[in-house]
Amino acid sequence: MHNAKPVNAISNKGRGNPPLYITWIIGLLIATDVNAVEYTFQADANVEEEYNTNIFLTPGPHTDVWGTKLGLNTQFSAAEEIWKLDGSIRLDNYFYDQKGLNTLNQFVSLTGSYFVTERSQFALRGDYIRDSSRTSFIETNDLVFEQVRRNRQTINPSWTYYLSEDTRLGLNYQYDNTEYRNKDNTAFPHYQIHFGSVGVVHEYSEYLKMNGSFSYTSYSAPESTTFIPGTLDFQIFRVPGTYENRTEEIMIDYATAIVGFSYSIDETFDVSLAAGGQYNKTEAGSRTIFRTAFGDPILDDGEHISSSSLTYLIDARATKRFEVDELNLDYAHTVSPNIYGNLIEADTVTLTGKHKFTPTLTGSAQFSYTDRKTADQRNVELNRQLFRARSELIWNWSENWSAIASYQYSRQEIDVISNIPESHAAYLTIRYRWDKLQY
C-alpha cells in the first residue's frame, strides 16, 4: 500500500445523501481490511422550551407563542488509512400551542473521503434536509410570513490535489434541488442550483495563507402561480374576482472571482480578508391575469425582465483571544438569490463575544445588522434592514449534562411598511450527551 496522508490532514465538513452514494461507499468498505477500520459513534438528546412574541417577525397581527423542541443528534465515522466516512442524523421536532406551527425536521448527512495518492484526495458529500421555511428563515435571514415544508437534496463531489507541501488545488461541483411542499398559495418557487469552482490555497508561511478562486453558479426556478382574491376597479363600479399572478421561469447566472488571505498577527490575533467581483445576469418574466367569478379573464398584463450587473464581494474577519475571552468581528457583502427567487444584495456586520466565567459556565453575546436590497430592482418591497441581539449562558454541570439559557431580540425595517416589527424570544435547553464510543 502506498504511503497515504493521514485521514485528518484535510478538514472536510461535508454532508451527503445515503441513497446517492451507497454504491461508492460499499466499494470503499469491500476494498478495506475490516480489522484496520476505526469506528466512532456519539449522540446527544435535548429538550428546549421557547417563548416568542413574534415568531415570524411580521408587521401584521401576531400573538405570543409557546413551543417545545425535542431533538436527537447522532454522529458516526469509520476511518482507515486511505479513506474516511463521516455521517450524522439530526431530528428537530417542534410543537407549539398554535395550530400550523408544528414541524418535524430531519437532517441526514454523509461524507466520504478517499486518498487516491499521497497528494490527491477525492471526496463525495451531500445532504437530505426536510424542514420548514420558518427554520430556513432563521438560517438565511430571509423574509418569511408563513410556514411551508421544504425538501432539499444536495450532492457535492470534490477533488483536492497538493501541488506541493504548501500549495493545494481544489475542484468542486455542487448540485442543489429544493422543493416546497403543501405551499398552497405562497410565492416560494422550487429551484435547482448548479455550482462549480476551482481554487488554489498557498501557505506562504506559518502565519500567512493566501487563496484565490473562480466559480460559476446557475440558478433556475420553474414557473409558479399564486391566486389572490380581489376586485378590479373601474370608474363607476367594481368587479370581484381573483388575481392570477404567474412568475415565469427565473434564470440567474453569476460568475465570481475572489482573492484573499488569512494572517496570524500573533498567537491571539487573527485576521482574514477575501474580496472580488461578481457578474450577475437575470432573465425572468411575470404575468397578471384577473378572472371574474365566472372565470372570464378581463385583464392580462405581462412583463419580461432582463438585467445584468457587476458587483463587488467582501468577506472580512478578525478574531482576538484573551485569557478567558474571545471577540470576533465579521463583515460580508454578498449577492445571491433569496428564498423567493429574487437576486438580493446584502451587507452584514456581526460582533460576537465569548467569556468563560468558570470551568463549567460560559457566556456569549452576539449583535448582527443586515441591510438587504434587491440587486435587479425586482420586488422592491423586500428591501429591509434586520437587527438581532442574542445572549446565551451555557452550564456544563457534568461531563454529560448541560443547560443553555438564551434570549434574542429581533427588529426589522421594511421599505414599504411603516410598522416596525419586533420580537422577543427566550429559550431554555437541557441537553444530555452520551459518552463517545470508539473502537
CSV table of C-alpha atoms in Angstrom, one decimal:
chain,number,residue,atom,x,y,z
A,1,MET,CA,0.0,0.0,0.0
A,2,HIS,CA,1.3,3.5,-0.9
A,3,ASN,CA,2.1,6.0,1.8
A,4,ALA,CA,-1.1,7.9,2.2
A,5,LYS,CA,-1.6,11.2,4.0
A,6,PRO,CA,-3.3,10.7,7.4
A,7,VAL,CA,-7.0,11.0,7.1
A,8,ASN,CA,-7.2,14.1,9.2
A,9,ALA,CA,-4.8,16.0,7.0
A,10,ILE,CA,-7.6,17.8,5.3
A,11,SER,CA,-10.7,19.1,7.0
A,12,ASN,CA,-13.9,18.0,5.2
A,13,LYS,CA,-17.1,19.1,6.9
A,14,GLY,CA,-19.4,18.0,4.1
A,15,ARG,CA,-22.8,16.4,4.0
A,16,GLY,CA,-24.2,13.5,2.0
A,17,ASN,CA,-27.4,11.7,0.8
A,18,PRO,CA,-27.1,8.0,1.5
A,19,PRO,CA,-29.3,6.8,-1.4
A,20,LEU,CA,-27.0,8.6,-3.9
A,21,TYR,CA,-23.7,7.4,-2.5
A,22,ILE,CA,-24.3,3.9,-1.2
A,23,THR,CA,-22.6,2.2,-4.1
A,24,TRP,CA,-19.4,4.2,-3.8
A,25,ILE,CA,-19.3,3.8,-0.1
A,26,ILE,CA,-19.8,0.0,-0.3
A,27,GLY,CA,-16.9,-0.1,-2.7
A,28,LEU,CA,-14.7,1.6,-0.1
A,29,LEU,CA,-15.7,-1.0,2.5
A,30,ILE,CA,-15.2,-4.0,0.3
A,31,ALA,CA,-11.6,-2.9,-0.6
A,32,THR,CA,-10.7,-2.5,3.0
A,33,ASP,CA,-9.3,-4.7,5.7
A,34,VAL,CA,-12.2,-4.5,8.3
A,35,ASN,CA,-9.8,-5.2,11.1
A,36,ALA,CA,-7.9,-2.0,10.3
A,37,VAL,CA,-11.0,0.3,10.5
A,38,GLU,CA,-11.6,2.6,13.4
A,39,TYR,CA,-15.2,3.4,14.3
A,40,THR,CA,-16.6,6.2,16.4
A,41,PHE,CA,-20.2,7.0,17.5
A,42,GLN,CA,-21.6,9.8,19.6
A,43,ALA,CA,-25.2,11.0,20.3
A,44,ASP,CA,-26.9,13.7,22.3
A,45,ALA,CA,-30.6,14.5,23.0
A,46,ASN,CA,-32.1,17.8,24.0
A,47,VAL,CA,-35.4,19.3,25.2
A,48,GLU,CA,-36.0,23.0,24.6
A,49,GLU,CA,-38.7,25.4,25.7
A,50,GLU,CA,-39.3,28.5,23.7
A,51,TYR,CA,-41.3,31.7,24.2
A,52,ASN,CA,-41.6,34.1,21.3
A,53,THR,CA,-43.6,37.3,21.0
A,54,ASN,CA,-43.5,37.4,17.1
A,55,ILE,CA,-42.2,34.2,15.7
A,56,PHE,CA,-42.3,35.3,12.0
A,57,LEU,CA,-41.2,38.8,12.8
A,58,THR,CA,-44.2,40.0,10.8
A,59,PRO,CA,-45.6,43.6,10.8
A,60,GLY,CA,-49.1,42.1,10.7
A,61,PRO,CA,-51.2,40.8,13.5
A,62,HIS,CA,-49.4,38.3,15.7
A,63,THR,CA,-49.6,36.7,19.2
A,64,ASP,CA,-47.2,35.2,21.6
A,65,VAL,CA,-46.4,31.5,21.2
A,66,TRP,CA,-45.0,28.8,23.5
A,67,GLY,CA,-43.2,25.9,22.0
A,68,THR,CA,-41.2,22.7,22.8
A,69,LYS,CA,-38.5,21.2,20.7
A,70,LEU,CA,-37.4,17.6,21.1
A,71,GLY,CA,-34.0,17.0,19.4
A,72,LEU,CA,-31.8,14.0,18.8
A,73,ASN,CA,-28.4,14.2,17.1
A,74,THR,CA,-26.1,11.3,16.2
A,75,GLN,CA,-22.6,11.4,14.7
A,76,PHE,CA,-20.6,8.5,13.4
A,77,SER,CA,-17.5,7.8,11.5
A,78,ALA,CA,-15.4,5.0,10.1
A,79,ALA,CA,-11.8,5.5,9.1
A,80,GLU,CA,-9.0,3.5,7.6
A,81,GLU,CA,-5.5,4.5,6.4
A,82,ILE,CA,-6.6,5.9,3.0
A,83,TRP,CA,-10.3,6.6,3.5
A,84,LYS,CA,-12.8,8.1,5.9
A,85,LEU,CA,-16.6,8.1,6.2
A,86,ASP,CA,-18.5,10.7,8.3
A,87,GLY,CA,-22.2,10.9,8.9
A,88,SER,CA,-24.8,12.4,11.0
A,89,ILE,CA,-28.6,12.2,11.6
A,90,ARG,CA,-30.4,15.0,13.3
A,91,LEU,CA,-34.0,15.2,14.3
A,92,ASP,CA,-35.6,18.5,15.5
A,93,ASN,CA,-39.3,18.2,16.3
A,94,TYR,CA,-41.2,21.4,17.2
A,95,PHE,CA,-44.5,21.5,18.9
A,96,TYR,CA,-46.3,24.9,19.6
A,97,ASP,CA,-49.5,26.0,21.3
A,98,GLN,CA,-50.8,27.5,18.0
A,99,LYS,CA,-52.1,25.4,15.1
A,100,GLY,CA,-50.0,25.2,12.0
A,101,LEU,CA,-46.6,25.8,13.6
A,102,ASN,CA,-45.7,22.2,14.5
A,103,THR,CA,-43.0,20.7,12.3
A,104,LEU,CA,-40.8,17.6,12.2
A,105,ASN,CA,-37.4,18.3,10.7
A,106,GLN,CA,-34.9,15.7,9.6
A,107,PHE,CA,-31.3,16.2,8.5
A,108,VAL,CA,-29.3,13.3,7.1
A,109,SER,CA,-25.7,13.8,6.2
A,110,LEU,CA,-22.9,11.6,4.8
A,111,THR,CA,-19.4,12.3,3.6
A,112,GLY,CA,-16.8,10.0,2.1
A,113,SER,CA,-13.2,10.9,1.6
A,114,TYR,CA,-10.6,8.7,-0.3
A,115,PHE,CA,-6.9,9.4,-0.6
A,116,VAL,CA,-6.0,8.3,-4.1
A,117,THR,CA,-2.4,9.1,-3.7
A,118,GLU,CA,-0.3,10.9,-1.1
A,119,ARG,CA,-1.2,14.2,-2.7
A,120,SER,CA,-4.6,13.5,-4.2
A,121,GLN,CA,-7.9,13.3,-2.3
A,122,PHE,CA,-11.4,12.7,-3.7
A,123,ALA,CA,-14.5,13.5,-1.6
A,124,LEU,CA,-18.2,12.9,-2.1
A,125,ARG,CA,-20.7,14.6,0.1
A,126,GLY,CA,-24.3,15.5,0.2
A,127,ASP,CA,-27.3,16.0,2.4
A,128,TYR,CA,-31.0,15.4,2.6
A,129,ILE,CA,-33.0,18.1,4.5
A,130,ARG,CA,-36.7,18.1,5.3
A,131,ASP,CA,-37.6,21.2,7.3
A,132,SER,CA,-39.9,24.2,7.1
A,133,SER,CA,-39.5,27.7,5.6
A,134,ARG,CA,-39.5,29.1,9.1
A,135,THR,CA,-36.4,27.0,10.0
A,136,SER,CA,-34.6,28.0,6.9
A,137,PHE,CA,-35.6,31.7,7.5
A,138,ILE,CA,-33.7,31.5,10.8
A,139,GLU,CA,-30.7,30.2,8.9
A,140,THR,CA,-30.7,32.6,5.9
A,141,ASN,CA,-32.4,35.8,7.3
A,142,ASP,CA,-35.0,35.7,4.5
A,143,LEU,CA,-38.4,37.4,4.9
A,144,VAL,CA,-41.0,34.6,5.6
A,145,PHE,CA,-44.5,35.3,6.8
A,146,GLU,CA,-45.7,31.7,6.7
A,147,GLN,CA,-44.6,28.1,7.3
A,148,VAL,CA,-44.1,25.8,4.3
A,149,ARG,CA,-42.5,22.4,4.2
A,150,ARG,CA,-39.1,22.3,2.4
A,151,ASN,CA,-37.3,19.3,0.9
A,152,ARG,CA,-33.7,19.8,-0.1
A,153,GLN,CA,-31.2,17.4,-1.6
A,154,THR,CA,-27.5,18.2,-2.3
A,155,ILE,CA,-24.7,16.3,-4.0
A,156,ASN,CA,-21.2,17.6,-3.9
A,157,PRO,CA,-18.2,15.8,-5.4
A,158,SER,CA,-14.8,17.5,-5.0
A,159,TRP,CA,-11.1,16.8,-5.7
A,160,THR,CA,-8.1,18.2,-3.9
A,161,TYR,CA,-4.5,17.9,-5.2
A,162,TYR,CA,-1.4,19.0,-3.3
A,163,LEU,CA,0.9,20.7,-5.8
A,164,SER,CA,3.5,20.9,-3.1
A,165,GLU,CA,3.6,20.8,0.7
A,166,ASP,CA,2.4,24.4,0.8
A,167,THR,CA,0.1,24.7,-2.2
A,168,ARG,CA,-3.1,22.8,-3.0
A,169,LEU,CA,-5.6,22.9,-5.9
A,170,GLY,CA,-9.3,22.2,-5.4
A,171,LEU,CA,-12.0,21.4,-7.9
A,172,ASN,CA,-15.6,21.5,-6.6
A,173,TYR,CA,-19.1,20.9,-8.0
A,174,GLN,CA,-22.4,21.0,-6.2
A,175,TYR,CA,-26.0,20.3,-7.3
A,176,ASP,CA,-28.8,21.6,-5.1
A,177,ASN,CA,-32.5,20.7,-5.7
A,178,THR,CA,-35.1,22.4,-3.4
A,179,GLU,CA,-38.9,21.8,-3.4
A,180,TYR,CA,-41.6,23.3,-1.2
A,181,ARG,CA,-44.5,21.0,-0.3
A,182,ASN,CA,-48.1,22.0,0.7
A,183,LYS,CA,-47.1,25.6,-0.3
A,184,ASP,CA,-50.7,26.3,-1.3
A,185,ASN,CA,-50.8,29.9,-2.4
A,186,THR,CA,-47.3,31.1,-1.4
A,187,ALA,CA,-44.7,32.5,-3.7
A,188,PHE,CA,-41.8,30.1,-2.9
A,189,PRO,CA,-40.6,28.6,-6.2
A,190,HIS,CA,-38.9,25.2,-6.5
A,191,TYR,CA,-35.4,25.7,-7.7
A,192,GLN,CA,-32.2,24.0,-8.8
A,193,ILE,CA,-28.6,25.2,-8.5
A,194,HIS,CA,-25.5,24.1,-10.3
A,195,PHE,CA,-22.3,25.4,-8.8
A,196,GLY,CA,-18.7,24.8,-9.9
A,197,SER,CA,-15.4,26.2,-8.7
A,198,VAL,CA,-11.7,26.0,-8.9
A,199,GLY,CA,-9.5,27.3,-6.2
A,200,VAL,CA,-5.8,27.5,-5.0
A,201,VAL,CA,-4.6,27.8,-1.4
A,202,HIS,CA,-0.9,28.6,-0.7
A,203,GLU,CA,0.6,28.6,2.8
A,204,TYR,CA,3.3,31.3,2.3
A,205,SER,CA,4.5,30.9,5.9
A,206,GLU,CA,3.4,29.7,9.3
A,207,TYR,CA,1.4,32.9,9.7
A,208,LEU,CA,0.3,33.8,6.2
A,209,LYS,CA,-2.1,31.8,4.0
A,210,MET,CA,-3.2,33.1,0.5
A,211,ASN,CA,-6.1,31.9,-1.6
A,212,GLY,CA,-7.9,32.5,-4.9
A,213,SER,CA,-10.9,31.0,-6.6
A,214,PHE,CA,-13.2,31.3,-9.6
A,215,SER,CA,-16.8,29.9,-9.5
A,216,TYR,CA,-19.8,29.8,-11.7
A,217,THR,CA,-23.4,29.4,-10.5
A,218,SER,CA,-26.6,28.7,-12.4
A,219,TYR,CA,-29.9,29.1,-10.6
A,220,SER,CA,-33.2,28.2,-12.2
A,221,ALA,CA,-36.8,28.2,-10.9
A,222,PRO,CA,-39.7,26.9,-13.0
A,223,GLU,CA,-43.0,28.8,-13.4
A,224,SER,CA,-45.2,29.2,-10.4
A,225,THR,CA,-48.6,30.7,-9.9
A,226,THR,CA,-50.4,32.3,-6.9
A,227,PHE,CA,-54.1,33.3,-6.6
A,228,ILE,CA,-55.2,36.3,-4.7
A,229,PRO,CA,-58.9,37.3,-4.3
A,230,GLY,CA,-59.6,40.9,-5.0
A,231,THR,CA,-61.5,43.4,-7.1
A,232,LEU,CA,-60.9,45.2,-10.3
A,233,ASP,CA,-61.9,48.9,-10.0
A,234,PHE,CA,-63.5,50.7,-12.9
A,235,GLN,CA,-64.6,54.3,-12.7
A,236,ILE,CA,-68.2,53.6,-11.6
A,237,PHE,CA,-68.2,50.0,-10.3
A,238,ARG,CA,-66.0,47.2,-9.0
A,239,VAL,CA,-65.8,43.6,-10.4
A,240,PRO,CA,-65.0,40.9,-7.8
A,241,GLY,CA,-62.7,38.1,-8.9
A,242,THR,CA,-59.2,36.6,-8.5
A,243,TYR,CA,-55.8,37.8,-9.5
A,244,GLU,CA,-53.7,35.1,-11.1
A,245,ASN,CA,-50.1,36.1,-10.6
A,246,ARG,CA,-47.7,33.9,-12.7
A,247,THR,CA,-44.0,34.0,-12.4
A,248,GLU,CA,-42.3,32.6,-15.5
A,249,GLU,CA,-39.1,30.6,-15.3
A,250,ILE,CA,-36.4,32.6,-13.4
A,251,MET,CA,-32.8,32.1,-14.7
A,252,ILE,CA,-29.9,33.7,-12.7
A,253,ASP,CA,-26.3,33.1,-13.7
A,254,TYR,CA,-23.4,34.6,-11.9
A,255,ALA,CA,-19.6,34.2,-12.2
A,256,THR,CA,-17.4,35.1,-9.2
A,257,ALA,CA,-13.7,35.7,-8.9
A,258,ILE,CA,-12.2,36.1,-5.4
A,259,VAL,CA,-8.7,36.5,-3.9
A,260,GLY,CA,-7.8,36.7,-0.2
A,261,PHE,CA,-5.5,35.9,2.7
A,262,SER,CA,-5.5,35.0,6.3
A,263,TYR,CA,-2.8,36.2,8.7
A,264,SER,CA,-2.0,35.4,12.3
A,265,ILE,CA,-0.6,38.6,13.7
A,266,ASP,CA,0.3,36.7,16.9
A,267,GLU,CA,-0.9,33.7,18.9
A,268,THR,CA,-4.0,35.6,20.0
A,269,PHE,CA,-4.9,37.8,17.0
A,270,ASP,CA,-6.0,36.5,13.5
A,271,VAL,CA,-7.4,38.5,10.5
A,272,SER,CA,-8.6,37.4,7.1
A,273,LEU,CA,-9.9,39.2,4.0
A,274,ALA,CA,-11.3,38.0,0.8
A,275,ALA,CA,-12.5,40.3,-2.0
A,276,GLY,CA,-13.5,40.1,-5.6
A,277,GLY,CA,-16.2,40.7,-8.2
A,278,GLN,CA,-19.4,39.0,-9.4
A,279,TYR,CA,-21.1,39.3,-12.7
A,280,ASN,CA,-24.9,38.6,-12.5
A,281,LYS,CA,-27.4,38.1,-15.3
A,282,THR,CA,-31.1,37.6,-14.6
A,283,GLU,CA,-33.9,36.5,-17.0
A,284,ALA,CA,-37.4,36.4,-15.7
A,285,GLY,CA,-41.0,37.1,-16.6
A,286,SER,CA,-44.2,37.8,-14.8
A,287,ARG,CA,-47.9,37.8,-15.9
A,288,THR,CA,-51.0,39.0,-14.1
A,289,ILE,CA,-54.5,37.8,-15.1
A,290,PHE,CA,-57.7,39.0,-13.5
A,291,ARG,CA,-60.6,36.5,-13.7
A,292,THR,CA,-64.1,37.2,-12.7
A,293,ALA,CA,-66.2,34.9,-10.5
A,294,PHE,CA,-67.3,33.1,-13.7
A,295,GLY,CA,-63.6,32.5,-14.7
A,296,ASP,CA,-63.6,35.0,-17.6
A,297,PRO,CA,-60.2,36.9,-18.0
A,298,ILE,CA,-60.7,40.7,-18.3
A,299,LEU,CA,-57.1,41.7,-17.6
A,300,ASP,CA,-53.9,40.2,-18.9
A,301,ASP,CA,-50.6,42.1,-18.3
A,302,GLY,CA,-47.2,40.6,-18.9
A,303,GLU,CA,-43.6,41.8,-18.3
A,304,HIS,CA,-40.2,40.3,-19.1
A,305,ILE,CA,-37.2,41.3,-17.0
A,306,SER,CA,-33.7,41.0,-18.4
A,307,SER,CA,-30.9,42.6,-16.4
A,308,SER,CA,-27.2,42.3,-15.7
A,309,SER,CA,-24.9,43.8,-13.1
A,310,LEU,CA,-21.4,43.8,-11.8
A,311,THR,CA,-21.0,43.9,-8.1
A,312,TYR,CA,-18.2,43.5,-5.5
A,313,LEU,CA,-17.9,40.9,-2.8
A,314,ILE,CA,-16.1,41.2,0.5
A,315,ASP,CA,-15.6,38.8,3.4
A,316,ALA,CA,-13.5,40.3,6.3
A,317,ARG,CA,-13.0,38.7,9.7
A,318,ALA,CA,-10.9,39.4,12.8
A,319,THR,CA,-10.6,37.3,15.9
A,320,LYS,CA,-8.9,38.4,19.2
A,321,ARG,CA,-8.4,35.9,22.0
A,322,PHE,CA,-7.8,36.8,25.6
A,323,GLU,CA,-7.2,34.6,28.7
A,324,VAL,CA,-10.9,33.8,29.2
A,325,ASP,CA,-12.5,35.9,26.5
A,326,GLU,CA,-12.8,35.9,22.7
A,327,LEU,CA,-14.0,38.6,20.3
A,328,ASN,CA,-15.0,38.1,16.6
A,329,LEU,CA,-15.9,40.8,14.1
A,330,ASP,CA,-17.2,39.8,10.7
A,331,TYR,CA,-18.3,41.8,7.7
A,332,ALA,CA,-19.6,40.4,4.4
A,333,HIS,CA,-21.0,41.9,1.2
A,334,THR,CA,-22.8,39.2,-0.8
A,335,VAL,CA,-25.2,38.9,-3.8
A,336,SER,CA,-27.3,35.8,-4.2
A,337,PRO,CA,-30.9,34.6,-4.8
A,338,ASN,CA,-33.2,34.6,-1.8
A,339,ILE,CA,-36.0,32.3,-0.8
A,340,TYR,CA,-38.4,33.9,-3.3
A,341,GLY,CA,-36.0,33.7,-6.2
A,342,ASN,CA,-35.0,37.4,-6.2
A,343,LEU,CA,-31.4,38.4,-6.5
A,344,ILE,CA,-30.5,40.1,-3.2
A,345,GLU,CA,-27.6,42.2,-2.3
A,346,ALA,CA,-26.7,42.2,1.4
A,347,ASP,CA,-24.3,43.8,3.9
A,348,THR,CA,-23.9,42.0,7.2
A,349,VAL,CA,-21.9,43.0,10.2
A,350,THR,CA,-21.6,40.6,13.2
A,351,LEU,CA,-19.9,41.1,16.5
A,352,THR,CA,-19.6,38.1,18.8
A,353,GLY,CA,-18.1,37.9,22.3
A,354,LYS,CA,-17.4,34.9,24.5
A,355,HIS,CA,-16.5,34.7,28.1
A,356,LYS,CA,-15.6,31.8,30.4
A,357,PHE,CA,-16.8,32.6,33.9
A,358,THR,CA,-15.8,29.2,35.4
A,359,PRO,CA,-14.6,25.9,34.0
A,360,THR,CA,-18.3,24.8,33.7
A,361,LEU,CA,-20.0,28.2,33.0
A,362,THR,CA,-19.5,30.1,29.7
A,363,GLY,CA,-21.5,33.0,28.2
A,364,SER,CA,-21.7,34.7,24.8
A,365,ALA,CA,-23.3,37.7,23.2
A,366,GLN,CA,-23.9,38.4,19.5
A,367,PHE,CA,-25.0,41.5,17.7
A,368,SER,CA,-25.7,41.5,13.9
A,369,TYR,CA,-27.0,44.0,11.4
A,370,THR,CA,-28.0,43.1,7.9
A,371,ASP,CA,-29.0,45.5,5.1
A,372,ARG,CA,-30.7,43.7,2.3
A,373,LYS,CA,-31.9,45.1,-1.0
A,374,THR,CA,-32.8,43.7,-4.4
A,375,ALA,CA,-29.8,43.9,-6.8
A,376,ASP,CA,-32.0,44.0,-10.0
A,377,GLN,CA,-34.8,46.2,-8.7
A,378,ARG,CA,-37.4,43.4,-8.7
A,379,ASN,CA,-39.9,43.2,-5.7
A,380,VAL,CA,-38.5,46.3,-4.0
A,381,GLU,CA,-40.9,45.7,-1.1
A,382,LEU,CA,-38.4,43.1,0.1
A,383,ASN,CA,-35.7,45.7,0.8
A,384,ARG,CA,-35.2,45.7,4.5
A,385,GLN,CA,-32.8,46.1,7.5
A,386,LEU,CA,-32.6,43.5,10.2
A,387,PHE,CA,-31.0,43.8,13.6
A,388,ARG,CA,-30.5,40.9,16.1
A,389,ALA,CA,-29.1,40.8,19.6
A,390,ARG,CA,-28.6,37.4,21.3
A,391,SER,CA,-27.2,36.4,24.7
A,392,GLU,CA,-26.5,32.9,25.9
A,393,LEU,CA,-25.3,31.1,29.1
A,394,ILE,CA,-24.1,27.5,28.9
A,395,TRP,CA,-23.7,25.5,32.1
A,396,ASN,CA,-22.0,22.1,31.8
A,397,TRP,CA,-22.7,20.7,35.2
A,398,SER,CA,-21.3,17.3,34.4
A,399,GLU,CA,-19.5,15.6,31.5
A,400,ASN,CA,-22.8,14.5,30.1
A,401,TRP,CA,-25.4,17.1,31.2
A,402,SER,CA,-25.6,20.8,30.2
A,403,ALA,CA,-28.2,23.6,30.3
A,404,ILE,CA,-28.4,26.5,27.9
A,405,ALA,CA,-30.4,29.7,28.6
A,406,SER,CA,-30.7,32.3,25.9
A,407,TYR,CA,-32.6,35.5,24.9
A,408,GLN,CA,-32.9,37.1,21.5
A,409,TYR,CA,-34.2,40.5,20.4
A,410,SER,CA,-35.0,41.0,16.7
A,411,ARG,CA,-36.2,44.1,14.8
A,412,GLN,CA,-36.6,44.8,11.1
A,413,GLU,CA,-37.5,47.7,8.9
A,414,ILE,CA,-39.1,47.1,5.6
A,415,ASP,CA,-39.2,49.9,3.0
A,416,VAL,CA,-42.8,49.7,2.1
A,417,ILE,CA,-44.2,49.1,5.6
A,418,SER,CA,-44.4,51.8,8.2
A,419,ASN,CA,-44.9,49.5,11.1
A,420,ILE,CA,-41.6,48.2,12.5
A,421,PRO,CA,-41.9,44.6,13.7
A,422,GLU,CA,-40.0,43.5,16.8
A,423,SER,CA,-39.6,40.1,18.5
A,424,HIS,CA,-38.5,39.0,22.0
A,425,ALA,CA,-37.7,35.3,22.3
A,426,ALA,CA,-36.4,33.2,25.3
A,427,TYR,CA,-35.1,29.7,25.2
A,428,LEU,CA,-34.2,27.1,27.8
A,429,THR,CA,-32.5,23.9,26.7
A,430,ILE,CA,-31.4,20.8,28.6
A,431,ARG,CA,-29.0,18.5,26.7
A,432,TYR,CA,-27.6,15.1,27.5
A,433,ARG,CA,-24.6,13.8,25.6
A,434,TRP,CA,-23.7,10.1,25.7
A,435,ASP,CA,-20.1,9.1,26.1
A,436,LYS,CA,-18.2,8.7,22.8
A,437,LEU,CA,-17.8,5.2,21.6
A,438,GLN,CA,-14.6,4.4,19.8
A,439,TYR,CA,-13.2,1.0,18.8
